Amino acid sequence: MKFIAEIDIMPLKSLLDPQGKAVSQSMKKIGFNEISHVRIGKHITLEIEADSKEKAMERLNEACHKILTNPIIEGYSYTLHEKKEDH
Amino acid sequence: MKFIAEIDIMPLKSLLDPQGKAVSQSMKKIGFNEISHVRIGKHITLEIEADSKEKAMERLNEACHKILTNPIIEGYSYTLHEKKEDH
């Protein structure tokens, strides 16, 4: 089975997010006073082949810990759905 | 009314994604042969104040065009929900 994963990786809430802060300030400068609390992270999509959804989640968690995120400064969440093959 | 926006900004499908490609290759090297088609973009969360959801969406589209994305190389999608105030 083939699954498509959509992963959000965000700086932990307890940490400063300098990029997000810079964008928040730029928003004010160009007239978007109603926008605040900008936080910037990564969005990753990928395909994963596995025998079951459970197995796919297990491997995906491993990949997130080993290569996709830095758990000291980032948290992640994801959704996983089966890929419909095109015919 | 205060809304929370969750925005995904991805490289357009028709374009190469060098960062995603590099991560796809790294996956293979460290034993994640079942993972492929990695694409990497940005995930942005922000708060926006507006009289209605329609108005918030209008302003958010403006912000996406003017500051958050580069429409030549990136596409975006978002979800918007009302912020529940803490009591």
mmCIF file of C-alpha atoms in Angstrom:
data_model
loop_
_atom_site.group_PDB
_atom_site.id
_atom_site.type_symbol
_atom_site.label_atom_id
_atom_site.label_comp_id
_atom_site.label_asym_id
_atom_site.label_seq_id
_atom_site.Cartn_x
_atom_site.Cartn_y
_atom_site.Cartn_z
ATOM 1 C CA MET A 1 0.000 0.000 0.000
ATOM 2 C CA LYS A 2 1.125 3.481 -0.777
ATOM 3 C CA PHE A 3 0.380 6.381 1.516
ATOM 4 C CA ILE A 4 0.752 10.115 1.193
ATOM 5 C CA ALA A 5 1.927 11.930 4.307
ATOM 6 C CA GLU A 6 1.451 15.620 4.990
ATOM 7 C CA ILE A 7 3.767 16.719 7.780
ATOM 8 C CA ASP A 8 3.836 20.058 9.619
ATOM 9 C CA ILE A 9 7.026 20.867 11.471
ATOM 10 C CA MET A 10 6.876 23.904 13.731
ATOM 11 C CA PRO A 11 9.261 25.611 16.144
ATOM 12 C CA LEU A 12 8.255 24.593 19.689
ATOM 13 C CA LYS A 13 5.816 27.056 21.327
ATOM 14 C CA SER A 14 8.256 27.743 24.132
ATOM 15 C CA LEU A 15 10.940 28.971 21.729
ATOM 16 C CA LEU A 16 11.385 32.263 19.955
ATOM 17 C CA ASP A 17 10.740 32.102 16.244
ATOM 18 C CA PRO A 18 12.930 34.853 14.742
ATOM 19 C CA GLN A 19 11.666 34.280 11.195
ATOM 20 C CA GLY A 20 8.042 34.485 12.318
ATOM 21 C CA LYS A 21 8.776 37.581 14.384
ATOM 22 C CA ALA A 22 10.402 39.299 11.396
ATOM 23 C CA VAL A 23 7.384 38.545 9.224
ATOM 24 C CA SER A 24 4.993 39.786 11.959
ATOM 25 C CA GLN A 25 6.881 43.096 11.968
ATOM 26 C CA SER A 26 6.916 43.349 8.162
ATOM 27 C CA MET A 27 3.142 42.799 8.161
ATOM 28 C CA LYS A 28 2.649 45.910 10.317
ATOM 29 C CA LYS A 29 4.994 47.956 8.144
ATOM 30 C CA ILE A 30 3.107 47.249 4.932
ATOM 31 C CA GLY A 31 -0.309 47.853 6.452
ATOM 32 C CA PHE A 32 -1.444 44.453 7.691
ATOM 33 C CA ASN A 33 -2.045 45.633 11.246
ATOM 34 C CA GLU A 34 -4.698 42.966 11.787
ATOM 35 C CA ILE A 35 -2.184 40.127 11.383
ATOM 36 C CA SER A 36 -0.115 38.952 14.357
ATOM 37 C CA HIS A 37 1.485 35.910 16.004
ATOM 38 C CA VAL A 38 3.106 34.690 12.800
ATOM 39 C CA ARG A 39 4.985 31.417 13.262
ATOM 40 C CA ILE A 40 6.895 29.787 10.444
ATOM 41 C CA GLY A 41 7.744 26.138 10.058
ATOM 42 C CA LYS A 42 8.013 23.548 7.347
ATOM 43 C CA HIS A 43 5.416 21.603 5.411
ATOM 44 C CA ILE A 44 6.601 18.331 3.919
ATOM 45 C CA THR A 45 4.717 15.930 1.679
ATOM 46 C CA LEU A 46 6.040 12.485 0.834
ATOM 47 C CA GLU A 47 5.009 9.026 -0.301
ATOM 48 C CA ILE A 48 5.571 5.982 1.841
ATOM 49 C CA GLU A 49 5.120 2.328 0.951
ATOM 50 C CA ALA A 50 3.993 0.021 3.775
ATOM 51 C CA ASP A 51 1.915 -3.091 4.492
ATOM 52 C CA SER A 52 -0.490 -1.181 6.721
ATOM 53 C CA LYS A 53 -1.272 2.317 7.936
ATOM 54 C CA GLU A 54 0.142 1.412 11.370
ATOM 55 C CA LYS A 55 3.443 0.333 9.842
ATOM 56 C CA ALA A 56 3.563 3.493 7.722
ATOM 57 C CA MET A 57 3.024 5.644 10.834
ATOM 58 C CA GLU A 58 5.759 3.789 12.691
ATOM 59 C CA ARG A 59 8.307 4.335 9.921
ATOM 60 C CA LEU A 60 7.194 7.930 9.445
ATOM 61 C CA ASN A 61 7.763 8.677 13.125
ATOM 62 C CA GLU A 62 11.231 7.183 12.798
ATOM 63 C CA ALA A 63 11.973 9.318 9.733
ATOM 64 C CA CYS A 64 10.717 12.439 11.534
ATOM 65 C CA HIS A 65 13.027 11.780 14.470
ATOM 66 C CA LYS A 66 16.059 10.766 12.449
ATOM 67 C CA ILE A 67 16.088 13.156 9.546
ATOM 68 C CA LEU A 68 13.121 15.485 9.127
ATOM 69 C CA THR A 69 13.003 17.306 12.449
ATOM 70 C CA ASN A 70 15.232 18.482 15.241
ATOM 71 C CA PRO A 71 13.219 17.382 18.325
ATOM 72 C CA ILE A 72 15.072 19.826 20.571
ATOM 73 C CA ILE A 73 13.634 22.854 18.801
ATOM 74 C CA GLU A 74 10.769 21.509 16.671
ATOM 75 C CA GLY A 75 7.519 19.628 17.075
ATOM 76 C CA TYR A 76 5.647 17.840 14.307
ATOM 77 C CA SER A 77 2.254 16.496 13.378
ATOM 78 C CA TYR A 78 1.057 14.727 10.287
ATOM 79 C CA THR A 79 -1.860 13.225 8.428
ATOM 80 C CA LEU A 80 -1.580 10.063 6.398
ATOM 81 C CA HIS A 81 -3.946 8.876 3.688
ATOM 82 C CA GLU A 82 -3.830 6.071 1.178
ATOM 83 C CA LYS A 83 -2.739 7.055 -2.307
ATOM 84 C CA LYS A 84 -5.312 6.353 -4.980
ATOM 85 C CA GLU A 85 -3.477 4.950 -7.981
ATOM 86 C CA ASP A 86 -4.292 6.601 -11.287
ATOM 87 C CA HIS A 87 -5.760 4.290 -13.886
ATOM 88 C CA MET B 1 -13.494 38.407 15.470
ATOM 89 C CA LYS B 2 -10.146 36.713 15.677
ATOM 90 C CA PHE B 3 -9.188 33.889 13.351
ATOM 91 C CA ILE B 4 -6.299 31.471 13.220
ATOM 92 C CA ALA B 5 -4.933 30.690 9.776
ATOM 93 C CA GLU B 6 -2.883 27.622 8.895
ATOM 94 C CA ILE B 7 -1.155 28.184 5.580
ATOM 95 C CA ASP B 8 0.767 25.640 3.476
ATOM 96 C CA ILE B 9 3.126 27.079 0.893
ATOM 97 C CA MET B 10 4.603 24.575 -1.561
ATOM 98 C CA PRO B 11 6.866 24.764 -4.602
ATOM 99 C CA LEU B 12 4.699 24.475 -7.732
ATOM 100 C CA LYS B 13 4.336 20.886 -8.972
ATOM 101 C CA SER B 14 5.887 21.792 -12.325
ATOM 102 C CA LEU B 15 9.100 22.966 -10.682
ATOM 103 C CA LEU B 16 12.042 21.059 -9.346
ATOM 104 C CA ASP B 17 12.330 21.062 -5.582
ATOM 105 C CA PRO B 18 16.062 20.712 -4.860
ATOM 106 C CA GLN B 19 15.590 20.574 -1.080
ATOM 107 C CA GLY B 20 12.970 17.837 -1.386
ATOM 108 C CA LYS B 21 15.125 15.922 -3.832
ATOM 109 C CA ALA B 22 18.101 16.074 -1.468
ATOM 110 C CA VAL B 23 15.976 14.741 1.394
ATOM 111 C CA SER B 24 14.570 11.954 -0.848
ATOM 112 C CA GLN B 25 18.139 10.854 -1.570
ATOM 113 C CA SER B 26 19.183 11.047 2.081
ATOM 114 C CA MET B 27 16.186 8.857 2.980
ATOM 115 C CA LYS B 28 17.501 6.097 0.734
ATOM 116 C CA LYS B 29 21.006 6.427 2.134
ATOM 117 C CA ILE B 30 19.921 5.934 5.724
ATOM 118 C CA GLY B 31 17.638 3.018 4.949
ATOM 119 C CA PHE B 32 14.238 4.554 4.301
ATOM 120 C CA ASN B 33 13.853 2.989 0.873
ATOM 121 C CA GLU B 34 10.073 3.033 1.183
ATOM 122 C CA ILE B 35 9.951 6.850 1.285
ATOM 123 C CA SER B 36 9.915 8.844 -1.956
ATOM 124 C CA HIS B 37 8.588 11.990 -3.636
ATOM 125 C CA VAL B 38 9.569 14.275 -0.783
ATOM 126 C CA ARG B 39 8.550 17.874 -1.343
ATOM 127 C CA ILE B 40 9.376 20.615 1.098
ATOM 128 C CA GLY B 41 7.560 23.883 1.616
ATOM 129 C CA LYS B 42 6.557 26.187 4.430
ATOM 130 C CA HIS B 43 3.855 25.977 7.065
ATOM 131 C CA ILE B 44 2.773 29.298 8.540
ATOM 132 C CA THR B 45 0.322 29.946 11.353
ATOM 133 C CA LEU B 46 -0.928 33.424 12.173
ATOM 134 C CA GLU B 47 -3.764 35.309 13.827
ATOM 135 C CA ILE B 48 -5.937 37.715 11.900
ATOM 136 C CA GLU B 49 -8.559 40.133 13.194
ATOM 137 C CA ALA B 50 -11.548 40.768 10.926
ATOM 138 C CA ASP B 51 -15.289 41.520 10.968
ATOM 139 C CA SER B 52 -16.143 38.289 9.163
ATOM 140 C CA LYS B 53 -14.537 35.117 7.846
ATOM 141 C CA GLU B 54 -14.954 36.425 4.266
ATOM 142 C CA LYS B 55 -13.064 39.617 5.123
ATOM 143 C CA ALA B 56 -10.334 37.603 6.872
ATOM 144 C CA MET B 57 -9.939 35.398 3.785
ATOM 145 C CA GLU B 58 -9.732 38.442 1.519
ATOM 146 C CA ARG B 59 -6.980 40.021 3.601
ATOM 147 C CA LEU B 60 -5.166 36.723 3.981
ATOM 148 C CA ASN B 61 -5.093 36.232 0.210
ATOM 149 C CA GLU B 62 -3.631 39.724 -0.103
ATOM 150 C CA ALA B 63 -0.972 38.952 2.501
ATOM 151 C CA CYS B 64 -0.115 35.682 0.752
ATOM 152 C CA HIS B 65 0.381 37.487 -2.544
ATOM 153 C CA LYS B 66 2.224 40.483 -1.180
ATOM 154 C CA ILE B 67 4.529 39.041 1.423
ATOM 155 C CA LEU B 68 4.190 35.359 2.283
ATOM 156 C CA THR B 69 4.597 33.651 -1.073
ATOM 157 C CA ASN B 70 6.328 34.086 -4.404
ATOM 158 C CA PRO B 71 3.495 33.231 -6.838
ATOM 159 C CA ILE B 72 5.962 32.530 -9.661
ATOM 160 C CA ILE B 73 7.412 29.520 -7.885
ATOM 161 C CA GLU B 74 4.984 28.718 -5.043
ATOM 162 C CA GLY B 75 1.350 27.803 -4.538
ATOM 163 C CA TYR B 76 -0.552 28.071 -1.276
ATOM 164 C CA SER B 77 -3.612 26.789 0.496
ATOM 165 C CA TYR B 78 -4.963 27.541 3.927
ATOM 166 C CA THR B 79 -7.589 26.794 6.507
ATOM 167 C CA LEU B 80 -9.117 29.455 8.710
ATOM 168 C CA HIS B 81 -10.963 28.935 11.971
ATOM 169 C CA GLU B 82 -12.231 31.258 14.654
ATOM 170 C CA LYS B 83 -10.035 31.625 17.680
ATOM 171 C CA LYS B 84 -11.703 30.602 20.928
ATOM 172 C CA GLU B 85 -10.747 33.129 23.576
ATOM 173 C CA ASP B 86 -9.423 31.666 26.815
ATOM 174 C CA HIS B 87 -11.413 32.577 29.915
#
